[in-house]
CSV table of C-alpha atoms and ligand atoms in Angstrom, one decimal:
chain,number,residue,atom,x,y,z
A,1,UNK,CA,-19.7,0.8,15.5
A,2,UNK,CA,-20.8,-0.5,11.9
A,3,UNK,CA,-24.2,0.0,11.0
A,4,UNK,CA,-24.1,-3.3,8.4
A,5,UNK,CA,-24.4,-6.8,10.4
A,6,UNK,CA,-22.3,-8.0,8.1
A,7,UNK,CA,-19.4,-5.8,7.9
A,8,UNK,CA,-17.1,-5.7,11.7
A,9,UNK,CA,-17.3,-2.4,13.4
A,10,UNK,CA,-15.0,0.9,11.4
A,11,UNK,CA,-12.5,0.3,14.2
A,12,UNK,CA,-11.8,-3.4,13.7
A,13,UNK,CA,-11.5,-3.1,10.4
A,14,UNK,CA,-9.0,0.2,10.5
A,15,UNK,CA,-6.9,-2.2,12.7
A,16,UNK,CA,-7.4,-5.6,10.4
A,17,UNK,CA,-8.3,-4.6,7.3
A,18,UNK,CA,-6.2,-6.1,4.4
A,19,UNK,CA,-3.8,-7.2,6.5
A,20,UNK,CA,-3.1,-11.0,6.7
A,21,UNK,CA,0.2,-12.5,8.1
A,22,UNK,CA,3.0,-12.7,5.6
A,23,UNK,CA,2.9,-16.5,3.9
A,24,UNK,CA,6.1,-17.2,3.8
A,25,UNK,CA,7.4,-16.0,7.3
A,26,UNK,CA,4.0,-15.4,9.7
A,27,UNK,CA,5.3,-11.7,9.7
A,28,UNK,CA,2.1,-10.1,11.3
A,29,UNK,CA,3.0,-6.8,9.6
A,30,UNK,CA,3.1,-7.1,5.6
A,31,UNK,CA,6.4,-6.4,4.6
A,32,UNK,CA,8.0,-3.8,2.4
A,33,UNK,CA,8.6,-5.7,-0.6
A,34,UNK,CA,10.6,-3.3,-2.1
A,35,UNK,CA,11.7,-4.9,-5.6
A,36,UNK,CA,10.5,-3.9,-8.8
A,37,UNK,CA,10.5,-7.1,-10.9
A,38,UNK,CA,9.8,-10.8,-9.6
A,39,UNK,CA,11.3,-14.0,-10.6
A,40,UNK,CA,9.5,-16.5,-13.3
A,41,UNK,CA,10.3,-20.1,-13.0
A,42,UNK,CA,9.4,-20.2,-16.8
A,43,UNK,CA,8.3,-17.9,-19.6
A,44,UNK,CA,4.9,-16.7,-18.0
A,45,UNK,CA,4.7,-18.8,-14.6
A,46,UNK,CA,5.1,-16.7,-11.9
A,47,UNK,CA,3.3,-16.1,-8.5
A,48,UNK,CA,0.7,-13.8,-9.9
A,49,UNK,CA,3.4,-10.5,-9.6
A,50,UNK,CA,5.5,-9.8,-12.3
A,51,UNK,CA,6.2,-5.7,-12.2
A,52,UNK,CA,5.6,-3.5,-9.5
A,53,UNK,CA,3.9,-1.0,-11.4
A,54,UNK,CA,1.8,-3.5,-11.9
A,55,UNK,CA,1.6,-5.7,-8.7
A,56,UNK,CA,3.2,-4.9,-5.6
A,57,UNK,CA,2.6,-7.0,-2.9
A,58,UNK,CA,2.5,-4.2,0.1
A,59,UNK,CA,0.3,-2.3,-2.2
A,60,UNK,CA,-1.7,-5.3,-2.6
A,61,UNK,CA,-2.6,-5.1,1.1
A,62,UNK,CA,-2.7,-1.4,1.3
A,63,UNK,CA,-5.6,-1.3,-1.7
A,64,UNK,CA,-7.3,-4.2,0.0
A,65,UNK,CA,-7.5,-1.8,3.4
A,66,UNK,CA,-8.9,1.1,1.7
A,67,UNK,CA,-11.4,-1.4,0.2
A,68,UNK,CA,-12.5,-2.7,3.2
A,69,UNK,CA,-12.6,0.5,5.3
A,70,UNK,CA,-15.0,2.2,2.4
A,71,UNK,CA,-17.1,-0.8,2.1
A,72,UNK,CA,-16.1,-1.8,-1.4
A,73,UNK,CA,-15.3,-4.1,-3.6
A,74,UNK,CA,-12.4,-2.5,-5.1
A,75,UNK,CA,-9.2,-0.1,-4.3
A,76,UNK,CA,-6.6,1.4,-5.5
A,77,UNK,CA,-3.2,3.1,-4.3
A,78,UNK,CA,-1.6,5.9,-6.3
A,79,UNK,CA,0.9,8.7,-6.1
A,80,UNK,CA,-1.1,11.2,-4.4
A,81,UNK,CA,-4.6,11.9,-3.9
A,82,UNK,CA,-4.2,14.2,-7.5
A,83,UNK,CA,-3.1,11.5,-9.4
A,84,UNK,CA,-5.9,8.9,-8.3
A,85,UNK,CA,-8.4,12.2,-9.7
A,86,UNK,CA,-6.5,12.5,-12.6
A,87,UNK,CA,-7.4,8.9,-13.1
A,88,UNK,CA,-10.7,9.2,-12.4
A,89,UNK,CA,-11.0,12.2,-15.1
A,90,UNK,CA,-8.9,10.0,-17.8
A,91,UNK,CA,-12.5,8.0,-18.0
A,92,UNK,CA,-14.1,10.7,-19.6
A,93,UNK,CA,-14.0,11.7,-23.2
A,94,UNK,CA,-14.4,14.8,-25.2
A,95,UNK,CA,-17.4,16.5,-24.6
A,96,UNK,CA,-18.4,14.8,-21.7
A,97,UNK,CA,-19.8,17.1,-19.0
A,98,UNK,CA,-18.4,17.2,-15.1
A,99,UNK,CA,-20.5,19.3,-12.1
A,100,UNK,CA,-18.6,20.2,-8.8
A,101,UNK,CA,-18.8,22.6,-6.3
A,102,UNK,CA,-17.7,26.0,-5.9
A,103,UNK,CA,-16.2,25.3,-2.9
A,104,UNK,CA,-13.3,23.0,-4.4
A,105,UNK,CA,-9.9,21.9,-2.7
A,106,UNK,CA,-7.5,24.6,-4.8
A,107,UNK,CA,-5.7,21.7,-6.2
A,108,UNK,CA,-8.6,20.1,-7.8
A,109,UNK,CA,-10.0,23.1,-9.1
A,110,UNK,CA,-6.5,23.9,-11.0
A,111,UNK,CA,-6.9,20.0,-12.3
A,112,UNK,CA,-9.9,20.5,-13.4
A,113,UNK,CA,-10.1,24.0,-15.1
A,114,UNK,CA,-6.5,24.2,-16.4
A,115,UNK,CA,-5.4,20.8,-17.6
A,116,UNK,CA,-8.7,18.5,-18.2
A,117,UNK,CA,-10.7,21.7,-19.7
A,118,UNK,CA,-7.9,20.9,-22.6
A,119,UNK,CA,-8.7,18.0,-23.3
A,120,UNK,CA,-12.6,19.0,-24.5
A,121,UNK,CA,-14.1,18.5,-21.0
A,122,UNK,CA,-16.5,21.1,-19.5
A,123,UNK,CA,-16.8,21.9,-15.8
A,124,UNK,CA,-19.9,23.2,-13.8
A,125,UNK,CA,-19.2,24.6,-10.8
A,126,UNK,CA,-22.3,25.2,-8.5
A,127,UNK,CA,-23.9,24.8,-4.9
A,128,UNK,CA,-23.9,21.0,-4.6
A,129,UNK,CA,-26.4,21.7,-1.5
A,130,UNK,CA,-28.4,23.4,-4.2
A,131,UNK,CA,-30.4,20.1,-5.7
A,132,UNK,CA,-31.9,23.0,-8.0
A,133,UNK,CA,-28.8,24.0,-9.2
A,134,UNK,CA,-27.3,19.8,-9.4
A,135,UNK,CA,-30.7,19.4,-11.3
A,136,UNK,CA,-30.1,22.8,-13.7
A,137,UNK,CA,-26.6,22.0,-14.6
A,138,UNK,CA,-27.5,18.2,-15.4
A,139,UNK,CA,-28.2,17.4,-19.2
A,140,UNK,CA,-27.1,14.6,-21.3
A,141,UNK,CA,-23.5,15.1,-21.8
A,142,UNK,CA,-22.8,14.8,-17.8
A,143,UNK,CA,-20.6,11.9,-16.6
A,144,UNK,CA,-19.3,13.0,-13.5
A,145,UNK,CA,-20.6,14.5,-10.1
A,146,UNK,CA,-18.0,15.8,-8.4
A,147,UNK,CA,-18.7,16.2,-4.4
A,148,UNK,CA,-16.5,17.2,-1.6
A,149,UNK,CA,-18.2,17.7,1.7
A,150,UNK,CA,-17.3,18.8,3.8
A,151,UNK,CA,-15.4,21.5,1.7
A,152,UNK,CA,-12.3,22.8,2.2
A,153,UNK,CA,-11.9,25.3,4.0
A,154,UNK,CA,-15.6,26.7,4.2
A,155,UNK,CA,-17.1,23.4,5.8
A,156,UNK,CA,-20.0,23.3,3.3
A,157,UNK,CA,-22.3,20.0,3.3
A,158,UNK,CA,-23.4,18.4,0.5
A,159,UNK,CA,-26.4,15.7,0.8
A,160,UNK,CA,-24.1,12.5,-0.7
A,161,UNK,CA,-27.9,10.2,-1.3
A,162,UNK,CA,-29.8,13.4,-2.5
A,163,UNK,CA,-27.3,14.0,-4.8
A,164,UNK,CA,-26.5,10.3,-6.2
A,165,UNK,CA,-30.9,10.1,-6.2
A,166,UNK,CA,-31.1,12.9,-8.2
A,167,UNK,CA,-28.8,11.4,-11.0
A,168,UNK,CA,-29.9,8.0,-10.7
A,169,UNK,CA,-30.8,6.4,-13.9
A,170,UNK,CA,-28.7,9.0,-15.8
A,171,UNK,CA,-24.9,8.2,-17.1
A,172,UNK,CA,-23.7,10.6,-14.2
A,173,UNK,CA,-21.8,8.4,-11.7
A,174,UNK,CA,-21.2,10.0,-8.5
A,175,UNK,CA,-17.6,10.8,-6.7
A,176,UNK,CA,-16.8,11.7,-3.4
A,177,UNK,CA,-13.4,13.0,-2.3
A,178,UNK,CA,-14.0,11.9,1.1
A,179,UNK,CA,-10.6,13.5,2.3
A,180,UNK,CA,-12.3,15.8,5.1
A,181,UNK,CA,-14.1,13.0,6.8
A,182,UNK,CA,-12.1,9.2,6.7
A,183,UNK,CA,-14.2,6.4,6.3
A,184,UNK,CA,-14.4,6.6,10.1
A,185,UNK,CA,-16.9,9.3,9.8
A,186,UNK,CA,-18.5,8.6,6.4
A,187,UNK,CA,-19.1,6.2,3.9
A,188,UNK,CA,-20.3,7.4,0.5
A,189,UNK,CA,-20.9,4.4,-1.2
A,190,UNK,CA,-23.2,3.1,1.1
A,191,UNK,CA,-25.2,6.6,0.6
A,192,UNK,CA,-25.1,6.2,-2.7
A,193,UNK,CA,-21.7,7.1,-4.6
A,194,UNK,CA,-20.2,5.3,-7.0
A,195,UNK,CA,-16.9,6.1,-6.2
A,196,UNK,CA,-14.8,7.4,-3.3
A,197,UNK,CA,-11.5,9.0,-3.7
A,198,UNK,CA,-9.2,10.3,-0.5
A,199,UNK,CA,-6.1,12.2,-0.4
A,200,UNK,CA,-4.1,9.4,1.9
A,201,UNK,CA,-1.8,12.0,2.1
A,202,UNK,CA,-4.4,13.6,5.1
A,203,UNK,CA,-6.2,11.4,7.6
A,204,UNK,CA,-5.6,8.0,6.7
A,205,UNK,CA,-1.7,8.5,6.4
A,206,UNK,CA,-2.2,10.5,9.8
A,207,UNK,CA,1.4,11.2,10.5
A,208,UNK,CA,2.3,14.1,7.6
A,209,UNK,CA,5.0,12.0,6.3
A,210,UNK,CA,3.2,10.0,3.2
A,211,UNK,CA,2.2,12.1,-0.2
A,212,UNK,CA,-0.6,9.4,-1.7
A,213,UNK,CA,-4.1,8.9,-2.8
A,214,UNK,CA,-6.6,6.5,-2.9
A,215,UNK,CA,-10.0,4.9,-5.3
A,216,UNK,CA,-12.8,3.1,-3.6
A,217,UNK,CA,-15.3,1.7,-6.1
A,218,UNK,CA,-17.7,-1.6,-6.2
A,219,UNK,CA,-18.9,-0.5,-10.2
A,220,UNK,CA,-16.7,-3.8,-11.4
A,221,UNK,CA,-16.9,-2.3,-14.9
A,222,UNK,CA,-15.3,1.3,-13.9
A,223,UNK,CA,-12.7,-0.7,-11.7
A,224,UNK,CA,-11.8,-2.6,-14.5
A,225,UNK,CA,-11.0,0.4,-16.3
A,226,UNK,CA,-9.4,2.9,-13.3
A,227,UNK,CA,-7.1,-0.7,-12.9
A,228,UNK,CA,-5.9,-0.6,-16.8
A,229,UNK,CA,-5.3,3.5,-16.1
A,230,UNK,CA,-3.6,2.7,-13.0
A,231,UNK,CA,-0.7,0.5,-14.6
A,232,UNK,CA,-0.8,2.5,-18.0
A,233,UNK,CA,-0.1,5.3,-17.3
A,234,UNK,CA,2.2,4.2,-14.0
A,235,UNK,CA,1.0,7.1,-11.4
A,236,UNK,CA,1.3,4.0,-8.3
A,237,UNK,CA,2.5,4.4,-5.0
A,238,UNK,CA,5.9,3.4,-3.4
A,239,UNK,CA,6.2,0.1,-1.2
A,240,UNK,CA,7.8,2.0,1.6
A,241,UNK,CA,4.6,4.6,1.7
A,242,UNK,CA,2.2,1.6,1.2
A,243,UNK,CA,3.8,0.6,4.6
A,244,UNK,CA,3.4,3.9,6.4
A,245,UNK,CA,0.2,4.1,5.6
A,246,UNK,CA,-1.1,0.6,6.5
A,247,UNK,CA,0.6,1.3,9.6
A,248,UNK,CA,-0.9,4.9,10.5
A,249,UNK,CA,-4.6,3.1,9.5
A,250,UNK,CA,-4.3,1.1,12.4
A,251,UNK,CA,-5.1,3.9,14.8
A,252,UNK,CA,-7.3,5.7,12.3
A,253,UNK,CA,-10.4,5.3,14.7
A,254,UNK,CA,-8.6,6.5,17.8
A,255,UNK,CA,-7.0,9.4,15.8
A,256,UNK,CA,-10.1,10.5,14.4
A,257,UNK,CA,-12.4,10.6,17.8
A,258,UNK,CA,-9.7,12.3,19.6
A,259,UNK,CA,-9.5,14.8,16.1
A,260,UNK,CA,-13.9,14.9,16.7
A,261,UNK,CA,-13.5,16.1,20.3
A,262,UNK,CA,-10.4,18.7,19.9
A,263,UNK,CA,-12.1,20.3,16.8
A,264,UNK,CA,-15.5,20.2,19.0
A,265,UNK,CA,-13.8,21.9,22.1
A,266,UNK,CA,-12.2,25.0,19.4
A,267,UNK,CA,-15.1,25.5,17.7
A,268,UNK,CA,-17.1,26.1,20.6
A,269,UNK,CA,-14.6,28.3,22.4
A,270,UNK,CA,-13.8,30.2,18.9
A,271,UNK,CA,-17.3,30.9,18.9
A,272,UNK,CA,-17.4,33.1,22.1
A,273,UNK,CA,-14.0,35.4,21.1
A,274,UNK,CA,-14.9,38.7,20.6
A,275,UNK,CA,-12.3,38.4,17.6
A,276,UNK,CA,-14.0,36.6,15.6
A,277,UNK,CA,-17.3,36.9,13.5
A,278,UNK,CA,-17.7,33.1,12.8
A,279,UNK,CA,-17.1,30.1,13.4
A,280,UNK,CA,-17.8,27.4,10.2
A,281,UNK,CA,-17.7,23.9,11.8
A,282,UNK,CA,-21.0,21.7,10.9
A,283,UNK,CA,-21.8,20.5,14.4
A,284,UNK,CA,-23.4,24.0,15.0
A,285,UNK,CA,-26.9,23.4,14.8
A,286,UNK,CA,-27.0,26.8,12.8
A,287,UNK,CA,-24.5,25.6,10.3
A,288,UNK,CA,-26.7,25.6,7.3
A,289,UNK,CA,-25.3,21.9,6.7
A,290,UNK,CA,-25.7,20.8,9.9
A,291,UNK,CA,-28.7,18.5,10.0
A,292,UNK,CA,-27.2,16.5,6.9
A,293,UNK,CA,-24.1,16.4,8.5
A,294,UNK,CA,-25.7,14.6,11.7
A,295,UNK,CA,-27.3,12.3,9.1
A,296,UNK,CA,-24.7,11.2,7.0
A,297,UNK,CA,-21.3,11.3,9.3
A,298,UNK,CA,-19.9,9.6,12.4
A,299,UNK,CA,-18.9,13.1,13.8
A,300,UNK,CA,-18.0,16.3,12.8
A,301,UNK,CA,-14.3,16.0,12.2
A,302,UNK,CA,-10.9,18.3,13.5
A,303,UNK,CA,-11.5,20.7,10.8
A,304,UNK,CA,-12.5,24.2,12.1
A,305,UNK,CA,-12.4,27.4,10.0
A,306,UNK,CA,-13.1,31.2,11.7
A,307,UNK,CA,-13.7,34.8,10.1
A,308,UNK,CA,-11.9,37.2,11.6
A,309,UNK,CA,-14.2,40.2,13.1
A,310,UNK,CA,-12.2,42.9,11.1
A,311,UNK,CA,-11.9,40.6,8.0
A,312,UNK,CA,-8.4,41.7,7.5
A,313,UNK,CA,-5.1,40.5,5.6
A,314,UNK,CA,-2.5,41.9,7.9
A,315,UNK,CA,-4.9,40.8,11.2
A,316,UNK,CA,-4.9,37.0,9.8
A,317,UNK,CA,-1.3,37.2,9.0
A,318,UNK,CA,-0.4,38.0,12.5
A,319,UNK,CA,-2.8,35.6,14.1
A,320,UNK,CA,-0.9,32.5,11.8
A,321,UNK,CA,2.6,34.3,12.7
A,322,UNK,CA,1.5,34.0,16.3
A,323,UNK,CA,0.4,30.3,16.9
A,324,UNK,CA,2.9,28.2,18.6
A,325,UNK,CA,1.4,24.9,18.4
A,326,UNK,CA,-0.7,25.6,15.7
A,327,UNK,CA,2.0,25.2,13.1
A,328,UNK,CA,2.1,27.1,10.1
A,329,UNK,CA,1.5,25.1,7.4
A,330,UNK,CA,-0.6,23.8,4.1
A,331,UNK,CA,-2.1,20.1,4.6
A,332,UNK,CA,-4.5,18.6,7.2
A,333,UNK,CA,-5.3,15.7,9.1
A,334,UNK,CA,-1.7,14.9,10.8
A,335,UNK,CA,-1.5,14.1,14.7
A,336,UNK,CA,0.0,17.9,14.9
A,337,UNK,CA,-2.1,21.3,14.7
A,338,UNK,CA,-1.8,23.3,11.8
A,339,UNK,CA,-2.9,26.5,10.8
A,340,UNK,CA,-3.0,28.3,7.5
A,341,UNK,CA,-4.7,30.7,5.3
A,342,UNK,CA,-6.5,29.6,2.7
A,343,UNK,CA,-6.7,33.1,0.5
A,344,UNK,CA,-2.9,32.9,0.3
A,345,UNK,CA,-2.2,29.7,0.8
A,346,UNK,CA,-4.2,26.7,-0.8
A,347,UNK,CA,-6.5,28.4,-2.6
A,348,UNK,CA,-4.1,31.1,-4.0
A,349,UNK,CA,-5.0,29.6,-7.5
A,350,UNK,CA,-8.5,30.5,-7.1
A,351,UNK,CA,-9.2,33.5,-8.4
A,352,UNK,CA,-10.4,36.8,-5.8
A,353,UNK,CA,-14.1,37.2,-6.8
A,354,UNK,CA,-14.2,33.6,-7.1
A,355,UNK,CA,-12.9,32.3,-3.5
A,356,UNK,CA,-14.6,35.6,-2.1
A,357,UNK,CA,-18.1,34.5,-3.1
A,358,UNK,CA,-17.8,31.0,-1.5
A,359,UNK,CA,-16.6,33.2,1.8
A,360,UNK,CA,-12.8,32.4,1.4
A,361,UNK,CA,-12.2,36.7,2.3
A,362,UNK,CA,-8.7,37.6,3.7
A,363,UNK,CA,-9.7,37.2,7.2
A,364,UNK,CA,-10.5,33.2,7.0
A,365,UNK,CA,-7.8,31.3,9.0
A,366,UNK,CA,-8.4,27.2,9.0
A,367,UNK,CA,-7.3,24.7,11.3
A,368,UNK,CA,-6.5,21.0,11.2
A,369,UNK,CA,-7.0,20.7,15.3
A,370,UNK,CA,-4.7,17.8,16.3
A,371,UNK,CA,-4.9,14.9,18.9
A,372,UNK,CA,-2.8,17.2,21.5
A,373,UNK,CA,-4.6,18.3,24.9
A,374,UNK,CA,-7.3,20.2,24.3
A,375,UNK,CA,-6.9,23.1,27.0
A,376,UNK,CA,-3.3,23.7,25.4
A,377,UNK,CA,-4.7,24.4,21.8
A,378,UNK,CA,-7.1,26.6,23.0
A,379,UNK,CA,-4.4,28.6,25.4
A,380,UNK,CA,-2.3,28.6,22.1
A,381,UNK,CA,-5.1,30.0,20.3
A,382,UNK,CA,-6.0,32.8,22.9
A,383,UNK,CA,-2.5,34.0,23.0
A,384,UNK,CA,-2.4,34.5,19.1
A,385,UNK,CA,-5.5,36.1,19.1
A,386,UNK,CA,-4.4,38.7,21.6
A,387,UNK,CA,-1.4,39.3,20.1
A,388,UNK,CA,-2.7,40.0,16.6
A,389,UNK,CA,-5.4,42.6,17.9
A,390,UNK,CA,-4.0,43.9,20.3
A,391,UNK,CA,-3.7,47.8,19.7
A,392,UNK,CA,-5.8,47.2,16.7
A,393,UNK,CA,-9.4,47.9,18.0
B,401,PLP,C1,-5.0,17.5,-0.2
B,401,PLP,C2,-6.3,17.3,-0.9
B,401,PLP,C3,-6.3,16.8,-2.2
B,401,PLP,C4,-5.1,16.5,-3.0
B,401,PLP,O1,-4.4,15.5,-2.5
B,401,PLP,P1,-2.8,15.3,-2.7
B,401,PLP,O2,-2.5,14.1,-1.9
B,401,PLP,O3,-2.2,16.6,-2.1
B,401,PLP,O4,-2.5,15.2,-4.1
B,401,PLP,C5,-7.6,16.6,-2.8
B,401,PLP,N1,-8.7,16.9,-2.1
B,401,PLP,C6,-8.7,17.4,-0.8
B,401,PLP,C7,-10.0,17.7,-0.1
B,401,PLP,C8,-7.5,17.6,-0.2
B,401,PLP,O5,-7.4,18.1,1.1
């Protein structure tokens, strides 16, 4: 359902978006046009491609999509979901200031704190649901907000128009990795943000075969520039991934209410094992994110992270060892289940005291809960469960 007259419902668009038959052919799916250069019938007159870094048709349609599904004016394709931050970062200048959270994706923490710190560029890492502590680490060098909500892997919530109000009229702009959610569950520009960035490579690929990543913006001016970046310094995606992705978008909406309801369904039946001290999942109405969450998303996604009662390494371990459709794994937001732990796993690069403050202890498993049936993830989950305690007490 869209909430703009103007634009088609989210699940229109995930099936039309960008996509327009091929020209020359009617082909109804946009070919792979996997070349890198194109023909000029003289010195400069071509059909508007000339290098693939540059222009690729397939991409073309691809960036168009991720456009359209984030209500925006502009999009871009790149490499992976690193590479279009990486971009993003390449904006700023010596001295210029970012603030995050202190709940960051592993990946972009590392990013952040040991290559762009480098290059003269201080990060601020606090409680983006704090607007005390947005508003205490703001001052006149800050260019960048930095929010991902929810977080990975503690589910944290981040209010996307608090945030962008409180920086409004500053030079902050505002960027949301909206990896956790798809634009079938949230729209940060239409809250606000200046930017969206995704790691395709999750939800909107859908089908853990594509490594990608993705810009959303409708500031013409920063466009302009994250367009220059994109073909200067060459991080762009493949045609054949372009494909796979504009393919796995068509069923982004079905994917992602089946992913709502399974996610739903283990949350609340993780909630009642005796194993387990909590649950983080933001449809809880005690989740302290909760009543933001209802505000600003479609649903409450198939991400579900639990605390183990006994807090333990070795339990955790044995519960990941023990899953059998719940497949052992780092990534999200594929058709399958996965589990992993995020202390050894994804946020290995995190320092102890750091991850243990934001809750990420040695007993914190995550899930990416899949489209599969319901009652067999949750059977698969009981079995684990019991297998890893028993005998332990
Ligand atoms: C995976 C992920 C990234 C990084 O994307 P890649 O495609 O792996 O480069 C960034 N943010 C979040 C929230 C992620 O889950």
């Amino acid at each position: 359902m869209s909430d703009n007259p103007n634009t088609p419902g989210r699940g229109t668009l995930a099936v039309h978006a960008g996509v327009e038959p091929d020209p020359t052919t009617g082909a109804i799916m946009t070919p792979v046009y996997l070349t890198s250069t194109y023909v000029q019938d003289g010195v400069g007159n071509h059909k508007g491609f000339e290098y693939s870094r540059t222009h690729n048709p397939t991409r073309s349609a691809l960036q168009d999509a991720f456009a359209a599904l984030e209500h925006g004016k502009h999009g871009f394709s790149f490499a992976s979901g690193l590479a279009a931050m990486d971009t993003v970062l390449k904006t700023l200048k010596p001295g210029d200031e970012v603030i995050s959270t202190n709940d960051l994706y592993g990946g972009s923490y590392r990013l952040f704190t040991t290559v762009f710190a480098h290059y003269g560029i201080t990060f601020h890492f606090v409680d983006l649901s704090d607007l005390d502590a947005v508003q205490a680490a703001l001052n006149e060098h800050t260019r960048l907000v930095w929010i991902e909500t929810p977080t990975n892997p503690m589910m944290q919530i981040t209010d996307i128009a608090a945030v962008a109000n409180l920086v409004k009229g500053s030079e902050a702009r505002v960027v949301v990795d909206n990896t956790f959610a798809s634009p079938m569950l949230q729209n940060p520009l239409d809250l606000g943000a200046d930017m969206v960035m995704h790691s395709v490579t999750k939800y909107l690929g859908g089908h853990s075969d594509v490594v990608m990543g993705c810009l959303v913006t409708s500031d013409d001016e920063w466009a302009e520039q994250i367009g220059t970046l994109q073909n200067s310094c060459g991080a762009v995606s493949g045609p054949m991934d372009c494909f796979l992705v504009l393919r796995g978008l068509k069923t982004l909406h079905l994917r992602m209410q089946r992913h709502c309801e399974n996610g739903e369904a283990v949350a609340r039946h993780l909630a009642k094992h005796p194993a387990i001290s909590k649950v983080h999942w933001p449809g809880f109405e005690d989740h302290p994110g909760h009543d933001v969450a209802a505000r600003q998303m479609h649903g409450f996604g198939g991400m579900v992270a639990f605390t183990l009662a006994d807090d333990n390494l070795d339990t955790a371990k044995a519960v990941v060892a023990s899953t059998k459709l719940f497949t052992l794994a780092e990534s999200l937001g594929g058709v399958e289940s996965l589990i992993g732990h995020p202390a050894t796993m994804t946020h290995a690069s995190i320092p102890k005291e750091v991850r243990e403050k934001t809750g990420v202890t040695d007993g914190l498993i995550r899930l990416s809960v899949g489209v599969e049936d319901a009652a067999d993830l949750l059977a698969d989950l009981d079995q684990a469960l019991a297998a890893a305690t028993a005998g332990r007490g």
